[in-house]
Amino acid sequence: MPEELPSVLIIGAAPGAVGDVTSPYDGVRGLVTAEAASKVVHEQSDAIASLGHPTKLFLIDLESKTRDALHSLLTTNKFDIAVIGSGIRLMPNFLHEFEFVINELAHNGQGVNIFLCATFRDIFETFQRAVA
């Protein structure tokens, strides 16, 4: 029987909640639209899933009840790897959500290994480091 591949939970700020930004923290010159960021995030999530890794993309929108949803997800599923995006860590309005995510992963993550990615563009690269 083939060995099961590590499962991956990608957690980040919903691009629509962040909006269009100029993001000098990740070397971007000029404006990054929420639509463009969303496309990149989904492509990278799909690339991980295409390798056979069970993958869940969990985007936090400040307008919704994502805390309860994340708690439920972590208590009913086991993930081997959690990749946390840069938007939730670096956008000031997401600070409390980032703290909640870290605490929730520590308390209910069932031994999940946590990896932080530098930009929304390097989710796949961060995943590669996690499985290396």
PDB file of C-alpha atoms in Angstrom:
ATOM      1  CA  MET A   1       0.000   0.000   0.000  1.00  0.00           C
ATOM      2  CA  PRO A   2       1.457   3.417  -0.943  1.00  0.00           C
ATOM      3  CA  GLU A   3       2.465   5.776   1.841  1.00  0.00           C
ATOM      4  CA  GLU A   4       0.011   8.608   2.418  1.00  0.00           C
ATOM      5  CA  LEU A   5       1.416  12.026   1.541  1.00  0.00           C
ATOM      6  CA  PRO A   6       1.419  14.795   4.167  1.00  0.00           C
ATOM      7  CA  SER A   7      -1.755  16.852   4.268  1.00  0.00           C
ATOM      8  CA  VAL A   8      -1.441  20.608   3.900  1.00  0.00           C
ATOM      9  CA  LEU A   9      -3.500  23.443   5.360  1.00  0.00           C
ATOM     10  CA  ILE A  10      -2.848  26.833   3.777  1.00  0.00           C
ATOM     11  CA  ILE A  11      -4.087  29.716   5.930  1.00  0.00           C
ATOM     12  CA  GLY A  12      -4.102  33.292   4.763  1.00  0.00           C
ATOM     13  CA  ALA A  13      -5.949  36.542   4.497  1.00  0.00           C
ATOM     14  CA  ALA A  14      -8.693  36.502   1.904  1.00  0.00           C
ATOM     15  CA  PRO A  15      -7.388  38.734  -0.889  1.00  0.00           C
ATOM     16  CA  GLY A  16     -10.742  40.496  -1.033  1.00  0.00           C
ATOM     17  CA  ALA A  17     -10.443  41.370   2.663  1.00  0.00           C
ATOM     18  CA  VAL A  18      -6.981  42.813   2.084  1.00  0.00           C
ATOM     19  CA  GLY A  19      -7.950  44.599  -1.115  1.00  0.00           C
ATOM     20  CA  ASP A  20      -5.577  46.070  -3.658  1.00  0.00           C
ATOM     21  CA  VAL A  21      -2.241  46.907  -2.068  1.00  0.00           C
ATOM     22  CA  THR A  22       1.205  48.103  -2.830  1.00  0.00           C
ATOM     23  CA  SER A  23       3.282  45.584  -0.961  1.00  0.00           C
ATOM     24  CA  PRO A  24       6.884  46.660  -0.588  1.00  0.00           C
ATOM     25  CA  TYR A  25       7.407  43.975   2.049  1.00  0.00           C
ATOM     26  CA  ASP A  26       7.517  41.307  -0.657  1.00  0.00           C
ATOM     27  CA  GLY A  27       9.500  43.181  -3.268  1.00  0.00           C
ATOM     28  CA  VAL A  28       6.489  44.021  -5.390  1.00  0.00           C
ATOM     29  CA  ARG A  29       6.772  47.169  -7.419  1.00  0.00           C
ATOM     30  CA  GLY A  30       3.435  48.836  -7.888  1.00  0.00           C
ATOM     31  CA  LEU A  31      -0.089  47.724  -7.147  1.00  0.00           C
ATOM     32  CA  VAL A  32      -1.155  44.125  -6.543  1.00  0.00           C
ATOM     33  CA  THR A  33      -4.878  43.676  -7.051  1.00  0.00           C
ATOM     34  CA  ALA A  34      -6.932  41.367  -4.862  1.00  0.00           C
ATOM     35  CA  GLU A  35      -7.939  39.474  -8.003  1.00  0.00           C
ATOM     36  CA  ALA A  36      -4.314  38.889  -9.048  1.00  0.00           C
ATOM     37  CA  ALA A  37      -3.322  37.796  -5.535  1.00  0.00           C
ATOM     38  CA  SER A  38      -6.291  35.416  -5.349  1.00  0.00           C
ATOM     39  CA  LYS A  39      -5.324  33.839  -8.665  1.00  0.00           C
ATOM     40  CA  VAL A  40      -1.737  33.220  -7.493  1.00  0.00           C
ATOM     41  CA  VAL A  41      -2.846  31.784  -4.133  1.00  0.00           C
ATOM     42  CA  HIS A  42      -5.299  29.372  -5.774  1.00  0.00           C
ATOM     43  CA  GLU A  43      -2.759  28.313  -8.416  1.00  0.00           C
ATOM     44  CA  GLN A  44      -0.223  27.467  -5.729  1.00  0.00           C
ATOM     45  CA  SER A  45      -2.773  25.565  -3.655  1.00  0.00           C
ATOM     46  CA  ASP A  46      -3.806  23.631  -6.768  1.00  0.00           C
ATOM     47  CA  ALA A  47      -0.141  22.880  -7.571  1.00  0.00           C
ATOM     48  CA  ILE A  48       0.327  21.288  -4.141  1.00  0.00           C
ATOM     49  CA  ALA A  49      -2.881  19.270  -4.519  1.00  0.00           C
ATOM     50  CA  SER A  50      -1.806  18.131  -7.999  1.00  0.00           C
ATOM     51  CA  LEU A  51       1.152  16.352  -6.383  1.00  0.00           C
ATOM     52  CA  GLY A  52      -1.305  14.188  -4.453  1.00  0.00           C
ATOM     53  CA  HIS A  53      -1.165  15.997  -1.118  1.00  0.00           C
ATOM     54  CA  PRO A  54      -4.545  16.459   0.552  1.00  0.00           C
ATOM     55  CA  THR A  55      -4.772  20.261   0.549  1.00  0.00           C
ATOM     56  CA  LYS A  56      -7.174  22.715   2.154  1.00  0.00           C
ATOM     57  CA  LEU A  57      -7.064  26.450   1.467  1.00  0.00           C
ATOM     58  CA  PHE A  58      -8.514  28.424   4.380  1.00  0.00           C
ATOM     59  CA  LEU A  59      -8.848  32.157   3.754  1.00  0.00           C
ATOM     60  CA  ILE A  60      -9.723  34.523   6.568  1.00  0.00           C
ATOM     61  CA  ASP A  61     -12.193  37.272   5.846  1.00  0.00           C
ATOM     62  CA  LEU A  62     -12.619  39.783   8.661  1.00  0.00           C
ATOM     63  CA  GLU A  63     -16.337  40.059   7.914  1.00  0.00           C
ATOM     64  CA  SER A  64     -17.183  36.399   8.513  1.00  0.00           C
ATOM     65  CA  LYS A  65     -17.076  33.852  11.325  1.00  0.00           C
ATOM     66  CA  THR A  66     -13.747  32.317  10.377  1.00  0.00           C
ATOM     67  CA  ARG A  67     -12.597  31.702  13.952  1.00  0.00           C
ATOM     68  CA  ASP A  68     -15.357  29.167  14.555  1.00  0.00           C
ATOM     69  CA  ALA A  69     -14.771  27.631  11.134  1.00  0.00           C
ATOM     70  CA  LEU A  70     -11.028  27.220  11.757  1.00  0.00           C
ATOM     71  CA  HIS A  71     -11.653  25.715  15.190  1.00  0.00           C
ATOM     72  CA  SER A  72     -14.099  23.228  13.676  1.00  0.00           C
ATOM     73  CA  LEU A  73     -11.722  22.396  10.818  1.00  0.00           C
ATOM     74  CA  LEU A  74      -8.829  21.679  13.184  1.00  0.00           C
ATOM     75  CA  THR A  75     -10.853  19.607  15.633  1.00  0.00           C
ATOM     76  CA  THR A  76     -12.357  17.422  12.900  1.00  0.00           C
ATOM     77  CA  ASN A  77      -9.330  17.067  10.575  1.00  0.00           C
ATOM     78  CA  LYS A  78      -5.652  16.330  11.042  1.00  0.00           C
ATOM     79  CA  PHE A  79      -3.133  18.267   8.967  1.00  0.00           C
ATOM     80  CA  ASP A  80       0.568  17.528   8.825  1.00  0.00           C
ATOM     81  CA  ILE A  81       1.674  20.930   7.531  1.00  0.00           C
ATOM     82  CA  ALA A  82       0.208  24.415   7.987  1.00  0.00           C
ATOM     83  CA  VAL A  83       1.507  27.153   5.705  1.00  0.00           C
ATOM     84  CA  ILE A  84       0.603  30.622   6.961  1.00  0.00           C
ATOM     85  CA  GLY A  85       0.577  33.427   4.421  1.00  0.00           C
ATOM     86  CA  SER A  86       2.192  36.814   4.692  1.00  0.00           C
ATOM     87  CA  GLY A  87      -0.988  38.909   4.510  1.00  0.00           C
ATOM     88  CA  ILE A  88      -2.348  37.617   7.790  1.00  0.00           C
ATOM     89  CA  ARG A  89       1.013  38.248   9.471  1.00  0.00           C
ATOM     90  CA  LEU A  90       1.877  41.629   7.985  1.00  0.00           C
ATOM     91  CA  MET A  91      -1.397  43.493   7.553  1.00  0.00           C
ATOM     92  CA  PRO A  92      -2.094  45.427  10.778  1.00  0.00           C
ATOM     93  CA  ASN A  93      -5.854  44.784  10.678  1.00  0.00           C
ATOM     94  CA  PHE A  94      -5.171  41.019  10.712  1.00  0.00           C
ATOM     95  CA  LEU A  95      -2.910  40.979  13.790  1.00  0.00           C
ATOM     96  CA  HIS A  96      -5.576  39.587  16.118  1.00  0.00           C
ATOM     97  CA  GLU A  97      -6.502  36.951  13.538  1.00  0.00           C
ATOM     98  CA  PHE A  98      -2.845  35.919  13.185  1.00  0.00           C
ATOM     99  CA  GLU A  99      -2.558  35.522  16.962  1.00  0.00           C
ATOM    100  CA  PHE A 100      -5.745  33.466  16.984  1.00  0.00           C
ATOM    101  CA  VAL A 101      -4.473  31.226  14.164  1.00  0.00           C
ATOM    102  CA  ILE A 102      -1.168  30.525  15.915  1.00  0.00           C
ATOM    103  CA  ASN A 103      -2.889  29.770  19.221  1.00  0.00           C
ATOM    104  CA  GLU A 104      -5.524  27.607  17.542  1.00  0.00           C
ATOM    105  CA  LEU A 105      -2.883  25.614  15.645  1.00  0.00           C
ATOM    106  CA  ALA A 106      -0.897  25.120  18.858  1.00  0.00           C
ATOM    107  CA  HIS A 107      -3.942  24.031  20.840  1.00  0.00           C
ATOM    108  CA  ASN A 108      -5.996  22.055  18.294  1.00  0.00           C
ATOM    109  CA  GLY A 109      -3.579  21.416  15.436  1.00  0.00           C
ATOM    110  CA  GLN A 110      -2.921  17.809  16.502  1.00  0.00           C
ATOM    111  CA  GLY A 111       0.840  18.071  16.000  1.00  0.00           C
ATOM    112  CA  VAL A 112       0.768  20.149  12.822  1.00  0.00           C
ATOM    113  CA  ASN A 113       4.104  21.586  11.672  1.00  0.00           C
ATOM    114  CA  ILE A 114       3.813  25.342  11.088  1.00  0.00           C
ATOM    115  CA  PHE A 115       5.643  27.141   8.271  1.00  0.00           C
ATOM    116  CA  LEU A 116       5.476  30.854   7.453  1.00  0.00           C
ATOM    117  CA  CYS A 117       5.797  32.047   3.883  1.00  0.00           C
ATOM    118  CA  ALA A 118       7.309  35.408   3.050  1.00  0.00           C
ATOM    119  CA  THR A 119       4.837  36.387   0.326  1.00  0.00           C
ATOM    120  CA  PHE A 120       1.650  35.138  -1.264  1.00  0.00           C
ATOM    121  CA  ARG A 121       3.828  34.142  -4.204  1.00  0.00           C
ATOM    122  CA  ASP A 122       5.922  31.584  -2.309  1.00  0.00           C
ATOM    123  CA  ILE A 123       3.310  29.264  -0.808  1.00  0.00           C
ATOM    124  CA  PHE A 124       4.517  26.397  -3.013  1.00  0.00           C
ATOM    125  CA  GLU A 125       8.171  27.092  -2.182  1.00  0.00           C
ATOM    126  CA  THR A 126       7.346  27.077   1.532  1.00  0.00           C
ATOM    127  CA  PHE A 127       5.508  23.772   1.080  1.00  0.00           C
ATOM    128  CA  GLN A 128       8.592  22.332  -0.640  1.00  0.00           C
ATOM    129  CA  ARG A 129      10.732  23.302   2.358  1.00  0.00           C
ATOM    130  CA  ALA A 130       8.190  21.668   4.651  1.00  0.00           C
ATOM    131  CA  VAL A 131       8.301  18.301   2.897  1.00  0.00           C
ATOM    132  CA  ALA A 132      12.063  18.294   2.238  1.00  0.00           C
TER     133      ALA A 132
END
